[in-house]
Amino acid sequence: MRFIPLAVAGLSALVLTACTTGKEAGPSLGAPKPSGASSQALPPATLELWHGFSTDAEVKAFEDAIAGFNKKFPQIKVNAKKGIQDDQITAAIRGGKAPDVAASFTTDNVAQWCSSGAFQDLTPVIKSDGIDLTVLPAASRSYTEFQGKRCMMPLLADAYGMFYNKALMKGEQPPKTLSELTELTKKLTVRDADGNIKVAGFMPSTQYYENSPSHLGPMTGAKWYNEDGTSAIGSDPAWKELLTWQKDLVDWFGYEKLEKFRKSLGDEWGAEHPFFEGKVAMVLDGEWRTAMIANDPEAKSLDYGTAPLPVSDTKPDLFGSGFTAGSVIGVPRGAKNPQHAWELVKHLTTDTESLVTLSNALRNVPTTKAAAESPNLSDDEKFKTFLDIFSHPKTSTLPANINSVFNQDVFSTFLIQWEKGAVKDLDAGLKDVDKRINDKMKLSGG
């Protein structure tokens, strides 16, 4: 699992912007159960669960987690449908053919789903079942609700940190500050006689794989929105600090040289990943990369380490934190068996054994404290780095917003112009980003 690229998430956003209340097809999650009522007493039913997992290993892991639910509720059968994307979920809800439970890999659509009522509010059943949401870090609570309405629960999470090649580091320790990252990047970069890059200490380009603004922003504590929901990108000095540092490093490489090198690199999801091949010494990446390295016949012998991302020299308290997002799951409007569906959602997101089963198989971060501390969790040293990042009190996420995909795209497009040197006034450019985001918000009724 990983934080879904904007190009993919955007497909569902196009559908969501036109989402209306749609057809009502089935009951809603009702009032809290009477005192003493047992969930196990639910009548027999068959649930339809849609999820995005597609590989054999992913599907088996999900089926194993569901098997634990079947032990608790033998009268409830679960038919799981794999490889489902957000646009398919939204279309089914609008057409009155929603599944009982649906899971998504991205948090980009949570605001739309919550505000439109596409997914049912889970607050009443969470309260009636006495679920303590403080077992979840604040960031994961944040990306599963919008404006006080919780229509999703976090399933598994991604946490972002640094991977470093020990051989290329030549005994150096991973950097803790941006100035240390700059110094080490320059020290580890190797060029040929013509100045072309052969090995990059670190890739500062925002067009490089996981270097999106949402993943980089926590390095300086940058925020996306003000309390009133307007864009904070142009007014938060943390963004200017980050982009100034980033552009200085791009300029040191030389933009054209950096782009030539970037475009020569292998596929992020293939065996020719530049980190696997020793072409980049340090990379920003998610915890799932540990599993990809272990499962790659050639990369599994790679001698590497993991660490938190370096942070602003003026904000050392941020060190150890990072960015998090994750898969989410809920009960769509129109679910035929909403009470049964809630029991399945509750099991998959709060049952320790279920979360540990999924985490061990998929190598994503379990979201509850109990699961993260379970002795049954395979938490090797490299993976533990990401457990610690996820649980850090200053780890942040991209707040839910009805125009989340649009807002990220506007900023990412600006950053391409910025790093190539086409933006002469950073302050003015960031204010223009704010304006575009805020104008879109007004059109959306925000």
CSV table of N, CA, C and O in Angstrom, one decimal, residues 323-424:
chain,number,residue,atom,x,y,z
A,323,PHE,N,5.4,12.2,7.6
A,323,PHE,CA,4.1,12.2,7.0
A,323,PHE,C,3.5,10.9,7.1
A,323,PHE,O,4.1,9.8,7.0
A,324,THR,N,2.2,10.9,7.3
A,324,THR,CA,1.4,9.6,7.3
A,324,THR,C,0.1,9.8,6.6
A,324,THR,O,-0.5,10.9,6.6
A,325,ALA,N,-0.3,8.7,6.0
A,325,ALA,CA,-1.7,8.6,5.4
A,325,ALA,C,-2.0,7.1,5.4
A,325,ALA,O,-1.2,6.3,6.0
A,326,GLY,N,-3.0,6.7,4.8
A,326,GLY,CA,-3.3,5.2,4.8
A,326,GLY,C,-4.5,4.8,4.1
A,326,GLY,O,-5.3,5.7,3.6
A,327,SER,N,-4.8,3.5,4.2
A,327,SER,CA,-6.1,3.0,3.7
A,327,SER,C,-7.2,3.3,4.7
A,327,SER,O,-7.0,3.3,5.9
A,328,VAL,N,-8.4,3.5,4.1
A,328,VAL,CA,-9.5,3.8,5.0
A,328,VAL,C,-10.7,2.9,4.6
A,328,VAL,O,-10.7,2.3,3.5
A,329,ILE,N,-11.6,2.7,5.5
A,329,ILE,CA,-12.7,1.7,5.3
A,329,ILE,C,-14.0,2.2,6.0
A,329,ILE,O,-13.9,2.8,7.0
A,330,GLY,N,-15.1,2.0,5.3
A,330,GLY,CA,-16.4,2.5,5.9
A,330,GLY,C,-17.6,1.8,5.3
A,330,GLY,O,-17.5,0.8,4.5
A,331,VAL,N,-18.7,2.3,5.7
A,331,VAL,CA,-20.0,1.7,5.3
A,331,VAL,C,-20.7,2.7,4.4
A,331,VAL,O,-21.1,3.8,4.8
A,332,PRO,N,-20.8,2.4,3.1
A,332,PRO,CA,-21.4,3.3,2.1
A,332,PRO,C,-22.9,3.5,2.4
A,332,PRO,O,-23.6,2.6,3.0
A,333,ARG,N,-23.4,4.6,1.9
A,333,ARG,CA,-24.9,4.8,1.9
A,333,ARG,C,-25.5,3.8,1.0
A,333,ARG,O,-25.0,3.5,-0.1
A,334,GLY,N,-26.6,3.2,1.4
A,334,GLY,CA,-27.2,2.2,0.6
A,334,GLY,C,-26.8,0.7,0.9
A,334,GLY,O,-27.2,-0.2,0.2
A,335,ALA,N,-25.9,0.6,1.9
A,335,ALA,CA,-25.5,-0.8,2.3
A,335,ALA,C,-26.7,-1.6,2.7
A,335,ALA,O,-27.5,-1.1,3.5
A,336,LYS,N,-26.8,-2.8,2.3
A,336,LYS,CA,-28.0,-3.6,2.6
A,336,LYS,C,-28.0,-4.1,4.0
A,336,LYS,O,-29.1,-4.3,4.6
A,337,ASN,N,-26.8,-4.2,4.6
A,337,ASN,CA,-26.7,-4.8,5.9
A,337,ASN,C,-25.8,-3.9,6.8
A,337,ASN,O,-24.7,-4.3,7.1
A,338,PRO,N,-26.2,-2.6,7.0
A,338,PRO,CA,-25.3,-1.7,7.7
A,338,PRO,C,-24.8,-2.1,9.1
A,338,PRO,O,-23.6,-1.8,9.4
A,339,GLN,N,-25.7,-2.7,9.9
A,339,GLN,CA,-25.2,-3.1,11.2
A,339,GLN,C,-24.2,-4.2,11.1
A,339,GLN,O,-23.2,-4.2,11.8
A,340,HIS,N,-24.4,-5.2,10.3
A,340,HIS,CA,-23.4,-6.2,10.1
A,340,HIS,C,-22.1,-5.6,9.5
A,340,HIS,O,-21.0,-6.0,9.9
A,341,ALA,N,-22.3,-4.7,8.6
A,341,ALA,CA,-21.1,-4.1,7.9
A,341,ALA,C,-20.3,-3.3,8.9
A,341,ALA,O,-19.0,-3.4,8.9
A,342,TRP,N,-20.9,-2.7,9.9
A,342,TRP,CA,-20.2,-2.0,10.9
A,342,TRP,C,-19.3,-2.9,11.8
A,342,TRP,O,-18.2,-2.6,12.1
A,343,GLU,N,-19.9,-4.1,12.1
A,343,GLU,CA,-19.2,-5.1,12.8
A,343,GLU,C,-17.9,-5.5,12.1
A,343,GLU,O,-16.9,-5.7,12.7
A,344,LEU,N,-18.0,-5.6,10.8
A,344,LEU,CA,-16.8,-6.0,10.0
A,344,LEU,C,-15.8,-4.9,10.0
A,344,LEU,O,-14.6,-5.1,10.2
A,345,VAL,N,-16.3,-3.7,9.8
A,345,VAL,CA,-15.4,-2.5,9.8
A,345,VAL,C,-14.7,-2.4,11.2
A,345,VAL,O,-13.4,-2.2,11.3
A,346,LYS,N,-15.4,-2.6,12.2
A,346,LYS,CA,-14.9,-2.5,13.6
A,346,LYS,C,-13.8,-3.5,13.8
A,346,LYS,O,-12.8,-3.3,14.4
A,347,HIS,N,-14.1,-4.8,13.3
A,347,HIS,CA,-13.1,-5.8,13.5
A,347,HIS,C,-11.8,-5.6,12.8
A,347,HIS,O,-10.7,-5.7,13.3
A,348,LEU,N,-11.9,-5.2,11.5
A,348,LEU,CA,-10.8,-5.0,10.7
A,348,LEU,C,-9.9,-3.8,11.2
A,348,LEU,O,-8.7,-3.8,10.9
A,349,THR,N,-10.5,-2.8,11.9
A,349,THR,CA,-9.8,-1.6,12.3
A,349,THR,C,-9.4,-1.5,13.7
A,349,THR,O,-8.6,-0.7,14.1
A,350,THR,N,-10.0,-2.4,14.6
A,350,THR,CA,-9.7,-2.3,16.0
A,350,THR,C,-9.2,-3.6,16.6
A,350,THR,O,-8.7,-3.6,17.7
A,351,ASP,N,-9.5,-4.7,15.9
A,351,ASP,CA,-9.0,-6.0,16.5
A,351,ASP,C,-7.5,-6.2,16.3
A,351,ASP,O,-7.0,-6.1,15.2
A,352,THR,N,-6.8,-6.4,17.4
A,352,THR,CA,-5.4,-6.4,17.3
A,352,THR,C,-4.9,-7.6,16.4
A,352,THR,O,-4.0,-7.4,15.6
A,353,GLU,N,-5.4,-8.8,16.6
A,353,GLU,CA,-5.0,-9.9,15.8
A,353,GLU,C,-5.2,-9.6,14.3
A,353,GLU,O,-4.3,-10.0,13.5
A,354,SER,N,-6.3,-9.0,13.9
A,354,SER,CA,-6.6,-8.7,12.5
A,354,SER,C,-5.5,-7.7,12.0
A,354,SER,O,-5.0,-7.9,10.9
A,355,LEU,N,-5.3,-6.7,12.7
A,355,LEU,CA,-4.3,-5.7,12.3
A,355,LEU,C,-2.9,-6.2,12.2
A,355,LEU,O,-2.2,-5.9,11.2
A,356,VAL,N,-2.5,-7.0,13.1
A,356,VAL,CA,-1.2,-7.7,13.1
A,356,VAL,C,-1.1,-8.6,11.9
A,356,VAL,O,-0.1,-8.6,11.2
A,357,THR,N,-2.1,-9.4,11.6
A,357,THR,CA,-2.1,-10.3,10.4
A,357,THR,C,-1.9,-9.5,9.2
A,357,THR,O,-1.1,-9.8,8.3
A,358,LEU,N,-2.7,-8.4,9.0
A,358,LEU,CA,-2.5,-7.5,7.8
A,358,LEU,C,-1.1,-6.9,7.7
A,358,LEU,O,-0.5,-6.9,6.7
A,359,SER,N,-0.7,-6.4,8.8
A,359,SER,CA,0.6,-5.7,8.8
A,359,SER,C,1.8,-6.6,8.5
A,359,SER,O,2.7,-6.3,7.7
A,360,ASN,N,1.8,-7.8,9.1
A,360,ASN,CA,2.8,-8.8,8.9
A,360,ASN,C,2.9,-9.2,7.4
A,360,ASN,O,3.9,-9.4,6.8
A,361,ALA,N,1.7,-9.3,6.8
A,361,ALA,CA,1.6,-9.8,5.4
A,361,ALA,C,1.9,-8.7,4.4
A,361,ALA,O,2.6,-8.9,3.4
A,362,LEU,N,1.5,-7.5,4.7
A,362,LEU,CA,1.6,-6.4,3.7
A,362,LEU,C,2.7,-5.4,4.1
A,362,LEU,O,3.1,-4.6,3.2
A,363,ARG,N,3.3,-5.5,5.3
A,363,ARG,CA,4.3,-4.6,5.7
A,363,ARG,C,3.9,-3.1,5.7
A,363,ARG,O,4.7,-2.2,5.3
A,364,ASN,N,2.7,-2.9,6.1
A,364,ASN,CA,2.2,-1.5,6.4
A,364,ASN,C,2.0,-1.4,7.9
A,364,ASN,O,2.0,-2.3,8.6
A,365,VAL,N,1.9,-0.1,8.3
A,365,VAL,CA,1.9,0.2,9.7
A,365,VAL,C,0.5,-0.1,10.3
A,365,VAL,O,-0.5,0.4,9.8
A,366,PRO,N,0.4,-0.9,11.4
A,366,PRO,CA,-0.9,-1.0,12.0
A,366,PRO,C,-1.2,0.3,12.8
A,366,PRO,O,-0.4,0.9,13.3
A,367,THR,N,-2.5,0.6,12.8
A,367,THR,CA,-2.9,1.9,13.3
A,367,THR,C,-3.1,2.0,14.8
A,367,THR,O,-3.1,3.1,15.4
A,368,THR,N,-3.4,0.9,15.5
A,368,THR,CA,-3.7,1.0,16.9
A,368,THR,C,-2.4,0.8,17.7
A,368,THR,O,-1.5,0.1,17.3
A,369,LYS,N,-2.4,1.4,18.9
A,369,LYS,CA,-1.2,1.2,19.8
A,369,LYS,C,-1.0,-0.3,20.2
A,369,LYS,O,0.1,-0.8,20.2
A,370,ALA,N,-2.2,-1.0,20.5
A,370,ALA,CA,-2.1,-2.4,20.9
A,370,ALA,C,-1.4,-3.2,19.8
A,370,ALA,O,-0.6,-4.1,20.0
A,371,ALA,N,-1.8,-3.0,18.5
A,371,ALA,CA,-1.3,-3.8,17.4
A,371,ALA,C,0.2,-3.4,17.2
A,371,ALA,O,1.0,-4.3,16.9
A,372,ALA,N,0.6,-2.2,17.3
A,372,ALA,CA,2.0,-1.8,17.1
A,372,ALA,C,2.9,-2.4,18.2
A,372,ALA,O,4.1,-2.6,18.0
A,373,GLU,N,2.3,-2.6,19.4
A,373,GLU,CA,3.1,-3.2,20.5
A,373,GLU,C,2.9,-4.7,20.7
A,373,GLU,O,3.5,-5.3,21.6
A,374,SER,N,2.2,-5.3,19.8
A,374,SER,CA,1.9,-6.7,19.9
A,374,SER,C,3.2,-7.5,19.7
A,374,SER,O,4.0,-7.2,18.8
A,375,PRO,N,3.4,-8.5,20.6
A,375,PRO,CA,4.6,-9.4,20.4
A,375,PRO,C,4.6,-10.2,19.1
A,375,PRO,O,5.6,-10.7,18.7
A,376,ASN,N,3.4,-10.3,18.5
A,376,ASN,CA,3.3,-11.1,17.3
A,376,ASN,C,3.6,-10.3,16.0
A,376,ASN,O,3.6,-10.8,14.9
A,377,LEU,N,3.8,-9.0,16.2
A,377,LEU,CA,4.1,-8.1,15.1
A,377,LEU,C,5.6,-8.3,14.7
A,377,LEU,O,6.5,-8.2,15.5
A,378,SER,N,5.8,-8.5,13.4
A,378,SER,CA,7.2,-8.6,12.9
A,378,SER,C,7.7,-7.3,12.7
A,378,SER,O,7.6,-6.6,11.7
A,379,ASP,N,8.4,-6.8,13.7
A,379,ASP,CA,8.9,-5.4,13.7
A,379,ASP,C,10.4,-5.4,13.8
A,379,ASP,O,11.0,-5.0,14.7
A,380,ASP,N,11.0,-5.8,12.6
A,380,ASP,CA,12.5,-5.7,12.5
A,380,ASP,C,12.9,-4.3,12.7
A,380,ASP,O,12.1,-3.3,12.6
A,381,GLU,N,14.2,-4.1,12.8
A,381,GLU,CA,14.8,-2.8,13.1
A,381,GLU,C,14.4,-1.8,12.0
A,381,GLU,O,14.1,-0.6,12.3
A,382,LYS,N,14.5,-2.2,10.7
A,382,LYS,CA,14.2,-1.3,9.6
A,382,LYS,C,12.8,-0.9,9.6
A,382,LYS,O,12.4,0.3,9.3
A,383,PHE,N,11.9,-1.8,9.9
A,383,PHE,CA,10.4,-1.5,9.9
A,383,PHE,C,10.1,-0.7,11.1
A,383,PHE,O,9.2,0.2,11.1
A,384,LYS,N,10.7,-1.0,12.3
A,384,LYS,CA,10.4,-0.3,13.5
A,384,LYS,C,10.6,1.2,13.4
A,384,LYS,O,9.8,2.0,14.0
A,385,THR,N,11.5,1.7,12.5
A,385,THR,CA,11.6,3.1,12.3
A,385,THR,C,10.3,3.8,11.9
A,385,THR,O,10.0,4.9,12.4
A,386,PHE,N,9.5,3.1,11.1
A,386,PHE,CA,8.3,3.6,10.6
A,386,PHE,C,7.1,3.5,11.7
A,386,PHE,O,6.2,4.4,11.7
A,387,LEU,N,7.2,2.5,12.5
A,387,LEU,CA,6.3,2.4,13.7
A,387,LEU,C,6.5,3.6,14.6
A,387,LEU,O,5.5,4.3,15.0
A,388,ASP,N,7.8,4.0,14.8
A,388,ASP,CA,8.1,5.1,15.7
A,388,ASP,C,7.7,6.5,15.0
A,388,ASP,O,7.2,7.4,15.7
A,389,ILE,N,7.9,6.6,13.7
A,389,ILE,CA,7.5,7.8,13.0
A,389,ILE,C,6.0,8.0,13.1
A,389,ILE,O,5.5,9.0,13.4
A,390,PHE,N,5.2,6.9,12.8
A,390,PHE,CA,3.8,6.9,12.9
A,390,PHE,C,3.2,7.4,14.2
A,390,PHE,O,2.3,8.1,14.3
A,391,SER,N,3.9,6.9,15.3
A,391,SER,CA,3.4,7.2,16.6
A,391,SER,C,3.9,8.5,17.2
A,391,SER,O,3.5,8.9,18.3
A,392,HIS,N,4.8,9.2,16.5
A,392,HIS,CA,5.4,10.4,17.0
A,392,HIS,C,4.3,11.5,17.1
A,392,HIS,O,3.5,11.7,16.1
A,393,PRO,N,4.2,12.2,18.2
A,393,PRO,CA,3.1,13.2,18.3
A,393,PRO,C,3.1,14.3,17.3
A,393,PRO,O,2.1,15.0,17.1
A,394,LYS,N,4.2,14.6,16.7
A,394,LYS,CA,4.3,15.7,15.7
A,394,LYS,C,4.2,15.2,14.2
A,394,LYS,O,4.3,15.9,13.3
A,395,THR,N,4.0,13.9,14.0
A,395,THR,CA,3.8,13.3,12.7
A,395,THR,C,2.5,13.9,12.2
A,395,THR,O,1.5,14.0,12.9
A,396,SER,N,2.4,14.3,10.9
A,396,SER,CA,1.3,15.0,10.4
A,396,SER,C,0.8,14.3,9.1
A,396,SER,O,1.4,13.4,8.6
A,397,THR,N,-0.4,14.8,8.6
A,397,THR,CA,-1.0,14.3,7.4
A,397,THR,C,-1.5,15.4,6.6
A,397,THR,O,-1.4,16.6,7.0
A,398,LEU,N,-2.0,15.1,5.4
A,398,LEU,CA,-2.7,16.1,4.6
A,398,LEU,C,-4.1,16.2,5.0
A,398,LEU,O,-4.9,15.2,4.9
A,399,PRO,N,-4.5,17.3,5.6
A,399,PRO,CA,-5.9,17.4,6.1
A,399,PRO,C,-6.9,17.2,5.1
A,399,PRO,O,-6.7,17.5,3.9
A,400,ALA,N,-8.1,16.6,5.5
A,400,ALA,CA,-9.1,16.3,4.5
A,400,ALA,C,-9.7,17.6,3.9
A,400,ALA,O,-9.9,18.6,4.7
A,401,ASN,N,-9.9,17.6,2.6
A,401,ASN,CA,-10.4,18.8,2.0
A,401,ASN,C,-11.2,18.4,0.8
A,401,ASN,O,-10.8,17.4,0.1
A,402,ILE,N,-12.3,19.0,0.5
A,402,ILE,CA,-13.2,18.6,-0.6
A,402,ILE,C,-12.5,18.8,-2.0
A,402,ILE,O,-12.9,18.1,-3.0
A,403,ASN,N,-11.5,19.6,-2.0
A,403,ASN,CA,-10.7,19.8,-3.3
A,403,ASN,C,-9.3,19.3,-3.1
A,403,ASN,O,-8.3,19.8,-3.7
A,404,SER,N,-9.1,18.2,-2.4
A,404,SER,CA,-7.7,17.8,-2.0
A,404,SER,C,-6.9,17.5,-3.3
A,404,SER,O,-5.7,17.9,-3.3
A,405,VAL,N,-7.4,16.8,-4.2
A,405,VAL,CA,-6.6,16.5,-5.4
A,405,VAL,C,-6.3,17.7,-6.2
A,405,VAL,O,-5.1,17.9,-6.6
A,406,PHE,N,-7.2,18.6,-6.4
A,406,PHE,CA,-7.0,19.9,-7.1
A,406,PHE,C,-5.9,20.7,-6.4
A,406,PHE,O,-5.0,21.2,-7.1
A,407,ASN,N,-6.0,20.8,-5.1
A,407,ASN,CA,-5.1,21.6,-4.3
A,407,ASN,C,-3.7,21.1,-4.5
A,407,ASN,O,-2.7,21.9,-4.6
A,408,GLN,N,-3.5,19.8,-4.4
A,408,GLN,CA,-2.2,19.2,-4.5
A,408,GLN,C,-1.6,19.4,-5.9
A,408,GLN,O,-0.4,19.6,-6.1
A,409,ASP,N,-2.5,19.3,-6.9
A,409,ASP,CA,-2.1,19.4,-8.3
A,409,ASP,C,-1.6,20.8,-8.6
A,409,ASP,O,-0.6,21.0,-9.2
A,410,VAL,N,-2.3,21.8,-8.0
A,410,VAL,CA,-1.9,23.2,-8.2
A,410,VAL,C,-0.6,23.5,-7.6
A,410,VAL,O,0.3,24.1,-8.3
A,411,PHE,N,-0.3,23.0,-6.4
A,411,PHE,CA,0.9,23.2,-5.8
A,411,PHE,C,2.1,22.5,-6.5
A,411,PHE,O,3.2,23.0,-6.7
A,412,SER,N,1.8,21.2,-6.8
A,412,SER,CA,2.9,20.4,-7.5
A,412,SER,C,3.2,21.0,-8.9
A,412,SER,O,4.4,21.0,-9.2
A,413,THR,N,2.3,21.6,-9.6
A,413,THR,CA,2.5,22.2,-10.9
A,413,THR,C,3.4,23.4,-10.7
A,413,THR,O,4.3,23.7,-11.4
A,414,PHE,N,3.1,24.2,-9.6
A,414,PHE,CA,3.9,25.4,-9.3
A,414,PHE,C,5.3,25.0,-9.0
A,414,PHE,O,6.3,25.7,-9.4
A,415,LEU,N,5.5,23.9,-8.2
A,415,LEU,CA,6.8,23.5,-7.8
A,415,LEU,C,7.7,23.1,-9.0
A,415,LEU,O,8.9,23.3,-9.0
A,416,ILE,N,7.1,22.6,-10.0
A,416,ILE,CA,7.9,22.2,-11.2
A,416,ILE,C,8.5,23.5,-11.9
A,416,ILE,O,9.6,23.5,-12.3
A,417,GLN,N,7.7,24.5,-11.9
A,417,GLN,CA,8.1,25.8,-12.4
A,417,GLN,C,9.2,26.4,-11.5
A,417,GLN,O,10.2,27.0,-12.0
A,418,TRP,N,9.0,26.3,-10.2
A,418,TRP,CA,9.9,26.8,-9.2
A,418,TRP,C,11.3,26.2,-9.4
A,418,TRP,O,12.3,26.9,-9.4
A,419,GLU,N,11.4,24.9,-9.4
A,419,GLU,CA,12.7,24.3,-9.4
A,419,GLU,C,13.4,24.4,-10.7
A,419,GLU,O,14.7,24.4,-10.7
A,420,LYS,N,12.7,24.7,-11.8
A,420,LYS,CA,13.4,24.9,-13.1
A,420,LYS,C,13.8,26.4,-13.3
A,420,LYS,O,14.5,26.7,-14.2
A,421,GLY,N,13.5,27.2,-12.3
A,421,GLY,CA,13.9,28.6,-12.3
A,421,GLY,C,13.0,29.6,-13.0
A,421,GLY,O,13.3,30.7,-13.3
A,422,ALA,N,11.7,29.1,-13.3
A,422,ALA,CA,10.8,30.0,-14.0
A,422,ALA,C,10.0,30.9,-13.1
A,422,ALA,O,9.3,31.8,-13.6
A,423,VAL,N,10.2,30.7,-11.8
A,423,VAL,CA,9.5,31.6,-10.8
A,423,VAL,C,10.5,32.6,-10.2
A,423,VAL,O,11.5,32.1,-9.6
A,424,LYS,N,10.3,33.8,-10.5
A,424,LYS,CA,11.3,34.8,-10.0
A,424,LYS,C,11.0,35.4,-8.6
A,424,LYS,O,11.9,35.9,-7.9
